[in-house]
Amino acid sequence: MAFEHPLAVLQPGDLNRDRGDLLNSSTWRFLAQGDSWFSIGQLPPWATSNILYNIRLPDSAAAVSLASPGKTFAQMIDWEWEVKFATYLAGGNLAYQWDAILLSAGGNDLFDAILTMPNVADPAKAALRLLQDPGLVPVGTSVSRYLRPAGWQAFFAAIEGYFTTLVLKRDGTGSRSPGIPIFVHTYDCPQPRQAQAGPGVGPWLSRAYTSYQIPEGDWLPLTTYIIQQWAQFLGGINAALVARGIANPNIRPVNLIGTLNPAPVDSTGPVGDWENEIHPSPQGYAKLGIALEKQITFA
């Protein structure tokens, strides 16, 4: 099957202009929500790309994107804040009929939990803290020893709750698209390194690992383990939501692990598939777009 049709990426303002006709005339219509992997991840913005801009499909398709850099999953399902997302999805006469939701979510929640320090005053943030106090790291060889089991449990419980909120909105009163697939991608494994996204923006992982006194040789294995645990969690999300009483979650994980080549640990700028520590380069996003588009199916 040929993938010849670039995904037309629309902003909300486009719906009131001529570009809005692209949505109505497209065979597939997507509502996209997400973080920097769907928007921008580098300053200046023109130095990078995103996954959505690199998707090609077998038929005409358009996506209305509400993604923005730094957005957490928790923010995405805050309906008082995400008014357009709530309206386009389940706003009654103002809602659209979608074929699927494209979701890039969880990465910023994950980085927030990794960056949380032991002395954090906020009890909610403290509960989600993922890295173990240096003095409490058990003896062993597995990189999982650097993680707090209680933090993992609380983090995944929170993410499960966010998915629940999203699915209930998709299927609730005012929705014109109940039961549509929610395609959510994993992230690929970045090499923690001193590569900022702009002045004062990052790095993230290397800063946290340094603060927690984690040896540099364990940085990439630990990050890989975390990303793999995230993918494993997504693999079980439908069963978890069914256990909560949701009959048809229809969440479809898209596995992107292994798509990109890690950057050298001592590099400090754009190199290969990575523009900075946690954001792909245009070359990297092109690879991710190909990997994602092949997993968008409606069977």
XYZ file of C-alpha atoms in Angstrom:
299
model
C 0.000 0.000 0.000
C 1.416 3.405 -0.998
C 1.697 6.182 1.571
C 1.452 9.159 -0.770
C -0.754 11.642 1.088
C 0.941 14.013 3.550
C -1.087 14.620 6.687
C -2.478 18.166 6.555
C -1.787 19.649 9.988
C -4.279 22.366 10.900
C -4.411 24.764 13.820
C -7.726 25.721 15.463
C -7.714 29.099 13.708
C -7.597 27.348 10.335
C -11.107 26.004 10.873
C -12.509 29.503 10.337
C -10.498 30.085 7.160
C -10.050 28.416 3.796
C -7.790 25.713 5.224
C -10.785 24.423 7.174
C -12.057 22.978 3.891
C -9.158 20.513 4.037
C -10.710 18.929 7.096
C -14.118 18.516 5.484
C -12.716 17.155 2.221
C -10.276 14.657 3.771
C -11.021 10.953 3.914
C -9.605 10.687 7.435
C -10.014 13.344 10.108
C -7.905 13.323 13.251
C -7.909 15.343 16.445
C -4.304 15.631 17.623
C -3.246 16.496 21.155
C 0.213 16.414 22.591
C 3.562 17.761 23.603
C 6.719 18.821 21.764
C 6.945 15.623 19.693
C 3.742 16.851 18.001
C 4.671 20.548 18.068
C 8.206 21.928 18.571
C 11.122 20.856 20.730
C 13.883 23.326 19.915
C 14.532 27.049 19.982
C 14.387 28.630 17.480
C 11.319 26.643 16.294
C 12.442 26.442 12.664
C 15.439 24.353 13.729
C 13.261 21.318 14.303
C 10.155 19.501 13.092
C 7.652 17.101 14.667
C 6.049 13.737 14.034
C 2.799 15.092 12.579
C 4.610 16.955 9.802
C 6.240 13.689 8.719
C 3.216 11.408 8.456
C 2.128 10.112 5.052
C -1.039 8.024 4.653
C -2.717 5.918 1.950
C -5.552 8.428 1.571
C -6.177 12.113 2.208
C -6.077 13.043 5.889
C -6.122 16.146 8.063
C -5.446 16.646 11.748
C -6.441 19.573 13.919
C -3.551 19.895 16.349
C -3.791 21.267 19.879
C -0.257 20.213 20.783
C 2.218 22.579 22.419
C 5.699 22.243 23.938
C 5.891 21.272 27.582
C 2.258 20.213 27.853
C 1.664 17.389 30.313
C -0.975 14.689 30.044
C -2.469 16.090 33.250
C -2.979 19.431 31.487
C -4.428 17.827 28.365
C -7.382 16.362 30.259
C -8.020 19.440 32.411
C -11.243 20.382 30.648
C -11.437 23.843 32.225
C -8.028 24.612 30.711
C -8.282 22.599 27.483
C -11.560 24.127 26.364
C -10.959 23.638 22.627
C -9.991 20.007 23.095
C -13.146 19.388 25.117
C -15.300 21.301 22.624
C -13.944 19.695 19.447
C -14.257 16.261 21.023
C -17.526 16.455 22.939
C -19.057 19.905 22.536
C -22.391 18.814 21.152
C -23.224 20.893 18.084
C -19.707 22.367 18.211
C -18.020 18.953 18.189
C -16.608 17.351 15.061
C -16.882 13.765 13.915
C -13.361 12.300 14.063
C -11.882 9.062 12.803
C -9.256 8.894 15.542
C -7.356 10.816 18.195
C -3.588 11.112 17.755
C -1.938 11.478 21.156
C 1.618 12.360 22.168
C 1.362 12.350 25.934
C 3.089 11.358 29.139
C 6.641 12.416 28.360
C 6.533 15.683 30.265
C 4.758 14.015 33.188
C 7.558 11.443 33.171
C 10.321 14.053 33.083
C 8.648 16.012 35.875
C 8.636 12.882 38.021
C 12.298 12.184 37.212
C 13.327 15.771 37.976
C 11.523 15.872 41.321
C 14.034 16.101 44.162
C 13.791 14.361 47.572
C 13.197 17.661 49.379
C 10.138 18.662 47.323
C 7.484 20.235 49.531
C 4.414 19.381 47.425
C 3.023 16.028 48.691
C 1.460 15.226 45.313
C 4.776 15.713 43.496
C 6.615 13.819 46.232
C 4.365 10.790 45.720
C 5.243 10.671 41.999
C 9.013 11.080 42.510
C 10.695 8.338 40.476
C 14.387 8.424 41.414
C 15.630 6.860 44.630
C 17.537 8.861 47.255
C 21.248 8.187 46.620
C 21.734 6.824 50.124
C 18.862 4.369 49.707
C 19.861 2.814 46.382
C 20.187 -0.933 47.057
C 23.208 -2.948 46.061
C 22.748 -4.709 42.726
C 23.369 -4.650 39.012
C 19.912 -3.836 37.633
C 19.361 -0.169 36.792
C 15.878 -0.513 38.300
C 17.576 -0.042 41.679
C 17.718 3.705 40.964
C 13.908 3.928 40.894
C 11.410 4.165 43.740
C 8.836 1.344 43.397
C 6.257 3.471 45.209
C 6.929 6.301 42.771
C 6.406 4.036 39.769
C 3.152 2.708 41.213
C 1.824 6.203 41.908
C 2.959 7.503 38.517
C 1.281 4.773 36.503
C -1.878 5.075 38.615
C -1.992 8.773 37.745
C -1.489 8.110 34.005
C -4.188 5.440 34.085
C -6.506 8.026 35.576
C -5.695 10.504 32.795
C -6.539 7.901 30.158
C -9.792 7.174 31.977
C -10.746 10.855 31.906
C -9.959 11.101 28.185
C -11.915 7.982 27.235
C -14.942 9.044 29.274
C -14.937 12.419 27.508
C -14.608 10.717 24.096
C -17.597 8.486 24.872
C -19.684 10.917 26.903
C -22.506 13.345 26.354
C -21.889 15.715 23.471
C -19.416 13.484 21.640
C -19.900 12.739 17.958
C -17.033 10.213 17.928
C -17.622 7.647 20.679
C -15.341 4.642 20.580
C -12.880 6.005 18.016
C -9.271 4.764 18.300
C -6.800 6.701 20.406
C -3.339 6.205 18.882
C -0.701 6.987 21.513
C 2.984 6.576 20.798
C 5.787 5.472 23.044
C 8.911 7.612 23.067
C 12.264 6.435 21.801
C 15.296 6.277 24.099
C 17.331 9.503 24.272
C 20.940 9.551 25.443
C 21.083 11.778 28.545
C 23.619 14.482 27.703
C 24.395 18.167 28.093
C 22.390 19.325 25.068
C 19.909 22.117 25.697
C 16.853 22.937 23.598
C 17.601 26.642 23.967
C 19.005 29.071 26.534
C 17.887 27.833 29.932
C 15.764 25.037 28.399
C 17.138 21.683 29.509
C 18.948 19.443 29.794
C 16.533 17.267 31.708
C 17.686 13.697 32.239
C 21.398 14.365 32.660
C 20.627 17.106 35.200
C 18.419 14.796 37.246
C 20.837 11.857 37.059
C 23.730 14.074 38.124
C 21.729 15.394 41.079
C 20.915 11.820 42.133
C 24.571 10.760 41.764
C 23.823 8.118 39.142
C 26.998 7.025 37.305
C 27.198 8.231 33.707
C 27.633 4.680 32.441
C 24.134 3.865 33.718
C 22.406 6.885 32.163
C 21.396 5.338 28.840
C 20.552 1.886 30.293
C 18.362 3.532 32.950
C 16.599 5.725 30.397
C 16.062 2.716 28.137
C 14.602 0.780 31.066
C 12.222 3.660 31.877
C 11.036 3.979 28.262
C 10.542 0.211 28.045
C 8.489 0.251 31.257
C 6.380 3.025 29.755
C 5.793 0.921 26.628
C 4.889 -2.099 28.760
C 2.391 0.023 30.679
C 0.785 1.205 27.436
C 0.553 -2.385 26.277
C -1.711 -3.147 29.217
C -3.729 0.076 29.340
C -6.843 -1.338 27.665
C -7.080 -4.199 30.142
C -6.554 -1.775 33.022
C -9.382 0.470 31.847
C -11.701 -2.472 31.248
C -11.048 -3.423 34.868
C -12.266 0.076 35.761
C -15.539 -0.641 33.972
C -14.840 0.971 30.580
C -16.187 -1.398 27.947
C -14.250 -0.279 24.879
C -11.181 1.873 25.636
C -9.816 1.305 22.105
C -6.383 2.743 22.932
C -3.836 1.689 20.327
C -0.195 2.010 21.410
C 2.330 2.843 18.706
C 5.787 1.500 19.546
C 8.608 3.807 18.434
C 11.400 2.238 20.506
C 14.473 1.480 18.427
C 13.598 3.883 15.611
C 16.363 6.390 16.364
C 20.081 6.046 16.960
C 21.246 7.412 20.342
C 23.494 10.463 20.322
C 27.063 10.230 21.729
C 27.060 10.853 25.482
C 29.675 13.625 25.194
C 27.858 15.573 22.439
C 26.296 18.900 23.346
C 24.293 19.870 20.270
C 22.460 18.491 17.251
C 23.813 15.143 16.112
C 22.272 12.457 13.915
C 18.696 11.681 14.912
C 18.647 14.084 17.885
C 18.434 17.894 17.957
C 18.965 18.135 21.709
C 18.824 15.822 24.710
C 15.197 14.683 24.418
C 13.941 16.018 21.067
C 14.635 14.427 17.681
C 16.175 16.254 14.742
C 14.283 16.730 11.456
C 15.999 13.534 10.306
C 14.819 11.751 13.443
C 11.252 12.992 13.117
C 11.177 11.743 9.523
C 12.024 8.261 10.805
C 9.400 8.496 13.561
C 6.741 9.621 11.096
C 7.359 6.533 8.969
C 7.250 4.273 12.033
C 4.014 5.811 13.270
C 2.125 5.999 9.981
C 2.537 2.259 9.413
C 0.744 1.579 12.681
C -2.324 3.716 12.008
C -4.900 1.129 11.011
C -8.624 0.950 11.585
C -9.094 -2.813 11.381
